[in-house]
Coordinates of C-alpha atoms in Angstrom, one line a residue:
Chain A
X536 CA -0.6 8.4 -18.7
X537 CA 3.2 8.7 -18.6
X538 CA 4.9 11.2 -20.9
X539 CA 7.8 8.9 -21.8
X540 CA 8.2 5.3 -22.7
X541 CA 10.3 2.6 -21.1
X542 CA 11.2 -1.1 -21.5
X543 CA 9.4 -3.5 -19.2
X544 CA 11.0 -6.7 -17.9
X545 CA 9.6 -9.4 -15.6
X546 CA 12.4 -11.7 -14.5
X547 CA 11.6 -15.0 -13.0
X548 CA 14.6 -15.2 -10.6
X549 CA 16.7 -13.1 -8.4
X550 CA 19.8 -13.7 -10.5
X551 CA 18.0 -12.7 -13.6
X552 CA 16.8 -9.4 -12.0
X553 CA 20.2 -8.5 -10.8
X554 CA 21.8 -9.3 -14.1
X555 CA 19.2 -7.3 -16.0
X556 CA 19.9 -4.3 -13.8
X557 CA 23.6 -4.4 -14.6
X558 CA 23.0 -4.9 -18.3
X559 CA 20.4 -2.1 -18.5
X560 CA 22.6 0.2 -16.5
X561 CA 25.5 -0.4 -18.9
X562 CA 23.1 0.5 -21.7
X563 CA 22.4 3.8 -19.8
X564 CA 18.7 2.9 -19.4
X565 CA 18.7 4.1 -15.8
X566 CA 16.7 1.0 -14.7
X567 CA 14.4 1.0 -11.7
X568 CA 13.1 -2.0 -9.8
X569 CA 9.3 -2.1 -10.0
X570 CA 7.1 -3.8 -7.5
X571 CA 3.6 -2.3 -7.0
X572 CA 4.6 0.6 -9.2
X573 CA 2.1 3.1 -7.9
X574 CA 4.8 5.6 -6.9
X575 CA 6.8 5.2 -10.2
X576 CA 3.6 5.7 -12.2
X577 CA 2.5 8.7 -10.1
X578 CA 5.8 10.4 -10.1
X579 CA 6.5 9.4 -13.7
X580 CA 3.3 11.2 -14.8
X581 CA 4.7 14.3 -13.2
X582 CA 8.2 13.7 -14.7
X583 CA 9.6 13.4 -11.2
X584 CA 10.9 9.9 -12.0
X585 CA 12.4 9.1 -15.3
X586 CA 13.6 5.7 -16.4
X587 CA 14.4 3.8 -19.6
X588 CA 13.5 0.4 -18.1
X589 CA 11.5 -1.1 -15.2
X590 CA 12.3 -4.5 -13.8
X591 CA 9.1 -5.9 -12.3
X592 CA 9.9 -8.1 -9.2
X593 CA 6.5 -9.8 -9.0
X594 CA 7.6 -12.8 -11.1
X595 CA 10.3 -13.7 -8.6
X596 CA 9.1 -16.5 -6.2
X597 CA 11.1 -15.3 -3.2
X598 CA 9.6 -11.9 -3.5
X599 CA 6.1 -13.5 -3.3
X600 CA 6.8 -15.8 -0.4
X601 CA 4.6 -15.6 2.8
X602 CA 5.5 -18.5 5.1
X603 CA 6.2 -19.4 8.7
X604 CA 9.5 -21.3 8.6
X605 CA 11.9 -22.2 11.5
X606 CA 10.0 -19.9 13.9
X607 CA 10.3 -17.0 11.5
X608 CA 7.7 -15.4 9.4
X609 CA 9.1 -14.8 5.9
X610 CA 7.4 -12.0 3.9
X611 CA 8.2 -11.4 0.3
X612 CA 8.7 -7.8 -0.7
X613 CA 6.4 -7.9 -3.7
X614 CA 3.3 -9.0 -1.8
X615 CA 0.5 -6.5 -1.9
X616 CA -0.5 -4.9 1.4
X617 CA -3.9 -6.5 1.3
X618 CA -2.1 -9.9 1.7
X619 CA -1.7 -9.0 5.3
X620 CA -5.3 -8.1 5.8
X621 CA -6.4 -11.4 4.4
X622 CA -3.7 -13.5 6.2
X623 CA -3.3 -12.2 9.7
X624 CA -0.2 -14.0 10.8
X625 CA 1.3 -10.7 12.0
X626 CA -1.5 -8.7 13.6
X627 CA 0.6 -5.5 14.0
X628 CA 1.5 -5.6 10.3
X629 CA -2.2 -6.1 9.5
X630 CA -3.2 -3.2 11.7
X631 CA -0.6 -0.8 10.3
X632 CA -0.8 -1.7 6.6
X633 CA -4.6 -1.5 6.5
X634 CA -4.4 2.2 7.2
X635 CA -2.1 2.9 4.2
X636 CA -3.8 4.5 1.2
X637 CA -7.2 2.8 0.5
X638 CA -8.4 -0.7 0.0
X639 CA -8.2 -0.8 -3.8
X640 CA -4.8 0.9 -3.8
X641 CA -3.6 -1.7 -1.3
X642 CA -4.3 -4.4 -3.9
X643 CA -1.4 -2.8 -5.9
X644 CA 0.9 -1.2 -3.3
X645 CA 3.4 -3.8 -2.2
X646 CA 5.4 -4.1 1.1
X647 CA 8.7 -3.5 -0.6
X648 CA 7.4 -0.6 -2.7
X649 CA 6.1 1.1 0.4
X650 CA 9.2 0.6 2.5
X651 CA 11.6 1.7 -0.4
X652 CA 9.4 4.5 -1.7
X653 CA 10.0 8.2 -1.6
X654 CA 7.0 9.4 0.4
X655 CA 7.5 10.5 4.0
X656 CA 5.1 8.0 5.6
X657 CA 6.2 4.4 4.6
X658 CA 4.3 3.1 7.6
X659 CA 4.8 -0.5 6.5
X660 CA 8.3 -0.4 7.9
X661 CA 7.1 0.3 11.5
X662 CA 6.2 -3.2 12.6
X663 CA 9.6 -4.5 11.3
X664 CA 11.5 -1.8 13.2
X665 CA 9.7 -2.8 16.4
X666 CA 10.3 -6.5 16.0
X667 CA 14.1 -6.4 15.2
X668 CA 13.4 -8.0 11.9
X669 CA 16.0 -9.0 9.3
X670 CA 16.0 -8.0 5.6
X671 CA 17.3 -10.1 2.7
X672 CA 18.7 -8.0 0.0
X673 CA 19.9 -9.0 -3.5
X674 CA 22.4 -7.2 -5.6
X675 CA 25.5 -7.5 -7.8
X676 CA 27.5 -8.8 -4.9
X677 CA 25.1 -11.6 -4.1
X678 CA 22.5 -11.9 -1.4
X679 CA 23.0 -10.4 2.1
X680 CA 21.0 -10.3 5.3
X681 CA 21.0 -7.4 7.7
X682 CA 19.1 -6.3 10.8
X683 CA 16.5 -3.8 9.7
X684 CA 17.4 -1.5 12.6
X685 CA 21.0 -1.3 11.3
X686 CA 20.1 -0.7 7.7
X687 CA 17.0 1.4 7.8
X688 CA 18.1 4.9 8.5
X689 CA 15.7 7.4 7.0
X690 CA 15.5 5.0 4.1
X691 CA 16.5 1.4 3.5
X692 CA 20.2 1.8 2.7
X693 CA 20.5 -0.1 -0.5
X694 CA 23.5 0.0 -2.8
X695 CA 23.2 0.7 -6.5
X696 CA 21.6 -2.4 -8.2
X697 CA 20.2 -3.9 -4.9
X698 CA 16.6 -4.7 -4.1
X699 CA 14.7 -5.9 -1.1
X700 CA 13.7 -9.5 -1.4
X701 CA 12.2 -10.5 1.9
X702 CA 11.8 -9.6 5.5
X703 CA 12.0 -12.2 8.3
X704 CA 10.4 -11.7 11.7
X705 CA 10.8 -14.0 14.6
X706 CA 7.6 -15.8 15.6
X707 CA 8.0 -14.7 19.3
X708 CA 7.1 -11.1 18.3
X709 CA 4.1 -11.9 16.1
X710 CA 1.5 -12.1 18.9
X711 CA 3.0 -9.6 21.3
X712 CA 0.6 -6.9 22.6
X713 CA 0.6 -4.0 20.2
X714 CA -1.1 -0.9 18.9
X715 CA -0.9 1.2 15.8
X716 CA -2.6 4.6 15.8
X717 CA -2.9 6.6 12.7
X718 CA -4.1 10.2 13.0
X719 CA -5.3 12.2 10.1
X720 CA -6.2 15.9 9.9
X721 CA -9.6 15.2 8.5
X722 CA -12.0 12.2 8.6
X723 CA -10.9 8.6 8.4
X724 CA -9.7 8.8 4.8
X725 CA -7.6 11.9 4.6
X726 CA -3.9 12.0 4.1
X727 CA -1.9 10.9 7.1
X728 CA -0.7 13.2 9.8
X729 CA 1.2 10.9 12.1
X730 CA 1.3 7.2 12.8
X731 CA 2.6 5.7 16.0
X732 CA 3.1 1.9 16.3
X733 CA 3.9 0.3 19.6
X734 CA 4.7 -3.2 20.7
X735 CA 5.1 -4.5 24.2
X736 CA 7.9 -7.0 24.8
X737 CA 9.5 -8.0 28.1
X738 CA 7.4 -5.4 30.0
X739 CA 8.8 -2.6 27.9
X740 CA 7.0 -0.7 25.2
X741 CA 8.7 -0.1 21.8
X742 CA 7.7 2.8 19.7
X743 CA 8.1 3.7 16.0
X744 CA 6.9 6.8 14.3
X745 CA 5.8 7.9 10.8
X746 CA 4.7 11.3 9.6
X747 CA 6.4 13.2 12.3
X748 CA 9.7 13.6 10.4
X749 CA 10.4 13.2 6.7
X750 CA 11.1 9.5 7.4
X751 CA 9.9 6.8 9.7
X752 CA 12.1 6.0 12.7
X753 CA 12.5 4.1 15.9
X754 CA 14.7 5.6 18.6
X755 CA 16.2 3.6 21.4
X756 CA 17.0 6.8 23.3
X757 CA 13.3 7.9 23.2
X758 CA 12.2 4.4 24.1
X759 CA 14.4 4.4 27.2
X760 CA 12.8 7.6 28.4
X761 CA 9.3 6.5 27.6
X762 CA 9.9 3.3 29.6
X763 CA 11.4 5.1 32.6
X764 CA 9.1 4.0 35.4
X765 CA 10.5 6.6 37.8
X766 CA 8.6 9.3 35.8
X767 CA 4.9 9.9 35.2
X768 CA 3.6 9.2 31.7
X769 CA 3.3 13.0 31.2
X770 CA 6.9 13.6 32.2
X771 CA 8.2 10.7 30.1
X772 CA 6.5 12.1 27.1
X773 CA 7.7 15.7 27.6
X774 CA 11.2 14.5 28.3
X775 CA 11.3 12.3 25.3
X776 CA 10.4 15.2 23.0
X777 CA 13.9 16.7 23.6
X778 CA 15.3 13.7 21.7
X779 CA 13.1 13.7 18.7
X780 CA 14.9 13.8 15.4
X781 CA 14.7 16.9 13.3
X782 CA 13.0 18.4 11.4
X783 CA 9.4 17.9 12.6
X784 CA 7.3 18.1 9.4
X785 CA 5.5 21.4 8.9
X786 CA 3.2 21.2 5.9
X787 CA -0.4 21.6 4.7
X788 CA -1.4 18.4 6.5
X789 CA -0.3 19.9 9.8
X790 CA 2.1 22.4 11.4
X791 CA 5.0 21.0 13.4
X792 CA 3.3 22.4 16.6
X793 CA 0.1 20.5 15.7
X794 CA 2.0 17.3 15.0
X795 CA 3.6 17.5 18.4
X796 CA 0.3 18.1 20.1
X797 CA -1.2 15.1 18.3
X798 CA 1.9 13.0 19.2
X799 CA 1.5 13.9 22.8
X800 CA -2.1 12.8 23.0
X801 CA -1.4 9.6 20.9
X802 CA 1.4 8.6 23.2
X803 CA -0.9 9.2 26.2
X804 CA -3.5 6.9 24.6
X805 CA -0.9 4.2 23.9
X806 CA 0.2 4.3 27.5
X807 CA -3.4 3.9 28.7
X808 CA -3.7 0.8 26.6
X809 CA -0.3 -0.9 26.9
X810 CA 1.3 0.9 29.8
X811 CA -0.1 -0.7 32.9
X812 CA 0.1 1.0 36.2
X813 CA 1.6 4.5 36.4
X814 CA 3.9 5.3 39.3
Chain B
X1144 CA 11.3 -13.9 -18.5
X1145 CA 8.6 -11.6 -19.9
X1146 CA 10.1 -8.6 -21.6
X1147 CA 8.6 -5.8 -23.6
X1148 CA 10.8 -3.3 -25.4
X1149 CA 10.1 0.4 -25.4
X1150 CA 8.9 0.1 -29.0
X1151 CA 5.3 -0.7 -29.8
X1152 CA 4.4 -4.2 -28.7
X1153 CA 1.5 -6.4 -29.4
X1154 CA -0.4 -7.7 -26.4
X1155 CA -3.5 -9.7 -25.9
X1156 CA -5.8 -8.8 -23.0
X1157 CA -8.8 -10.7 -21.7
X1158 CA -11.4 -8.1 -21.1
X1159 CA -15.0 -8.9 -20.3
X1160 CA -14.3 -12.5 -21.6
X1161 CA -13.3 -11.2 -25.0
X1162 CA -9.7 -11.3 -26.3
X1163 CA -8.4 -8.0 -27.5
X1164 CA -5.1 -7.9 -29.4
X1165 CA -3.5 -4.4 -29.6
X1166 CA -0.3 -2.6 -30.1
X1167 CA 0.6 -0.6 -27.0
X1168 CA 3.6 1.0 -25.3
X1169 CA 5.1 -0.7 -22.2
X1170 CA 4.5 2.5 -20.3
X1171 CA 0.8 2.7 -21.2
X1172 CA -1.5 2.5 -18.3
X1173 CA -4.4 0.1 -18.5
X1174 CA -6.7 3.1 -18.3
X1175 CA -5.3 4.7 -21.4
X1176 CA -5.3 1.4 -23.3
X1177 CA -9.0 0.7 -22.4
X1178 CA -10.1 4.2 -23.3
X1179 CA -7.8 5.3 -26.1
X1180 CA -7.0 2.1 -27.8
X1181 CA -10.0 -0.1 -27.2
X1182 CA -12.8 2.4 -27.0
X1183 CA -13.9 1.1 -23.6
X1184 CA -14.6 4.5 -22.0
X1185 CA -16.5 3.3 -19.0
X1186 CA -13.4 3.5 -16.8
X1187 CA -13.1 7.3 -16.2
X1188 CA -9.9 9.4 -15.9
X1189 CA -10.3 11.3 -12.7
X1190 CA -7.3 12.2 -10.6
X1191 CA -4.9 9.9 -12.5
X1192 CA -3.2 9.7 -9.1
X1193 CA -4.8 6.6 -7.5
X1194 CA -7.0 8.7 -5.2
X1195 CA -10.5 8.9 -6.7
X1196 CA -11.3 5.4 -7.9
X1197 CA -13.2 6.6 -11.0
X1198 CA -11.0 4.3 -13.2
X1199 CA -11.7 1.2 -11.1
X1200 CA -11.8 -2.1 -12.9
X1201 CA -11.9 -5.7 -11.6
X1202 CA -8.8 -7.8 -12.3
X1203 CA -9.0 -11.5 -11.2
X1204 CA -11.9 -10.6 -9.0
X1205 CA -10.1 -7.7 -7.2
X1206 CA -10.8 -4.0 -7.7
X1207 CA -7.8 -2.2 -9.2
X1208 CA -7.3 1.4 -10.2
X1209 CA -6.5 1.2 -13.9
X1210 CA -4.6 4.5 -13.8
X1211 CA -2.1 2.9 -11.4
X1212 CA -1.5 -0.3 -13.5
X1213 CA 0.5 -0.8 -16.6
X1214 CA -1.4 -2.6 -19.3
X1215 CA 1.5 -5.1 -19.6
X1216 CA 0.9 -6.0 -16.0
X1217 CA -2.6 -7.1 -16.9
X1218 CA -1.4 -9.7 -19.3
X1219 CA -2.7 -13.2 -18.5
X1220 CA -5.4 -11.8 -16.2
X1221 CA -9.2 -11.6 -16.4
X1222 CA -10.2 -7.9 -16.7
X1223 CA -13.8 -6.8 -16.0
X1224 CA -14.9 -3.3 -16.9
X1225 CA -18.3 -1.7 -16.5
X1226 CA -19.0 -2.6 -20.1
X1227 CA -18.9 -6.3 -19.0
X1228 CA -21.7 -5.9 -16.5
X1229 CA -25.2 -6.4 -17.8
X1230 CA -28.3 -5.8 -15.7
X1231 CA -26.6 -7.0 -12.5
X1232 CA -28.3 -6.6 -9.1
X1233 CA -25.9 -3.8 -8.1
X1234 CA -26.6 -1.9 -11.3
X1235 CA -30.4 -2.1 -10.7
X1236 CA -29.9 -1.0 -7.1
X1237 CA -28.0 2.1 -8.2
X1238 CA -31.0 3.1 -10.4
X1239 CA -33.6 2.2 -7.7
X1240 CA -31.7 4.0 -4.9
X1241 CA -30.8 7.1 -7.0
X1242 CA -27.2 6.3 -6.3
X1243 CA -25.7 8.7 -8.8
X1244 CA -25.9 12.4 -9.7
X1245 CA -23.5 13.5 -12.4
X1246 CA -22.6 9.8 -12.9
X1247 CA -18.8 10.3 -13.4
X1248 CA -17.9 8.1 -10.4
X1249 CA -20.6 5.6 -11.0
X1250 CA -18.7 2.9 -13.0
X1251 CA -16.0 2.9 -10.4
X1252 CA -18.4 2.6 -7.5
X1253 CA -20.5 -0.1 -9.2
X1254 CA -17.4 -2.1 -9.9
X1255 CA -16.0 -1.9 -6.4
X1256 CA -19.5 -2.9 -5.0
X1257 CA -19.6 -5.7 -7.5
X1258 CA -16.1 -6.9 -6.5
X1259 CA -17.1 -6.8 -2.8
X1260 CA -20.2 -8.9 -3.5
X1261 CA -18.1 -11.4 -5.5
X1262 CA -16.0 -12.1 -2.4
X1263 CA -18.5 -11.6 0.4
X1264 CA -22.3 -11.7 0.2
X1265 CA -22.7 -10.3 3.8
X1266 CA -19.8 -8.0 4.5
X1267 CA -19.5 -6.3 7.9
X1268 CA -20.2 -2.6 8.3
X1269 CA -16.4 -2.1 8.7
X1270 CA -15.7 -3.9 5.5
X1271 CA -18.3 -1.9 3.6
X1272 CA -16.8 1.3 4.8
X1273 CA -13.2 0.2 4.1
X1274 CA -14.0 -0.8 0.5
X1275 CA -16.2 2.1 -0.4
X1276 CA -13.6 4.5 1.0
X1277 CA -11.5 3.7 -2.0
X1278 CA -13.7 5.8 -4.2
X1279 CA -14.7 9.5 -4.3
X1280 CA -18.0 11.0 -5.4
X1281 CA -17.7 14.7 -6.0
X1282 CA -21.5 15.1 -5.9
X1283 CA -21.2 13.6 -2.3
X1284 CA -23.9 11.0 -2.9
X1285 CA -22.3 8.5 -0.6
X1286 CA -25.4 7.7 1.4
X1287 CA -27.4 6.6 -1.6
X1288 CA -24.4 4.6 -2.9
X1289 CA -24.2 2.8 0.4
X1290 CA -28.0 2.3 0.4
X1291 CA -27.7 0.7 -3.0
X1292 CA -25.0 -1.7 -1.9
X1293 CA -26.9 -2.6 1.3
X1294 CA -30.2 -3.2 -0.6
X1295 CA -28.4 -5.9 -2.7
X1296 CA -26.8 -7.4 0.5
X1297 CA -30.2 -7.5 2.2
X1298 CA -31.7 -9.3 -0.8
X1299 CA -29.2 -12.1 -0.7
X1300 CA -30.0 -15.2 1.4
X1301 CA -28.1 -15.7 4.6
X1302 CA -25.5 -18.4 4.2

């Protein structure tokens, strides 16, 4: 139960949602866009998120879209993660999202909610970073499109009053060889330690990481080293570690040293599956 | 647009095929409305954090954690709580297989099993594990719970 009350709105269009945000902001309600709402409810219960109004995006058709159109897969931000388990048009997304939280929670957690949340992990963004996807964002200045690799830096860089509407992924990436490995400290259901997602395109492997730093990331510099065929897999991995962003997480789920150890073995496993011959 | 002000609002919820009209707050979770406003105490408050599954209900045939859902979000849906199940195969199986100890997690486990059987009469082992992993039994009676589910699955004709 939340310790405070708020207004609840469920607009039926993008314009209505954006207009509502501006109105509620002017009324000093500190509005928040609400999709699955699990993080808002969880943090709200602890008084770590406080708002006077939530704007539920699940009534907006564009946010619920899931279609292949003009060789692009269009995915609405308010779709629940289990949508991708039931409709496997993008197998890497299915593989990654089905490791987030648990089955019942995934009926509530949405794609946009996971990507725009505050938790470290936000694994749902990894497949989109690997596939050079594009995001559609709505806000007071209208609708804009941006390459996710240009706008996702630690978090999705949204301006005040903006929200994520859709993500578009080119069809050519959907069936590319891929792997997503999630490591936990304990069992199959414990909290995450690290997740590494990988996708092979044009004989190069792309890598994206979650749980290693306080944010998910993909690094072109690290990818270049990991694909350097003049080096052994072991040397590629150890060299790439010099370019990892900081800080490496060091918490009750795992020390930074343990995370690095797990990362090394995970990358080795990914090479054995996707890497082909080692020189 | 549906909008509900922060003041008390009147909402009608379809729970166990009965219509309940109640005054609630927009920030009330479904769990608190079920228990505190409607007296339906079968859904249990456990972690209140979406981790344990003791508060599981079925909404439009999908299991949902009622502590992670605003009651206003459940407007215009069909809600099924443990009070709405009467002598179903999974309930009988829980008794026959001794699939509970303290019983606190039992409504949530029965409902997730029931939801699984609504969608799939013969789920794979992976699917069973995936679904049951949503709930926690602090008495650690997992084997008996899985046995109860499998006994119902085994009693159903192959399609």
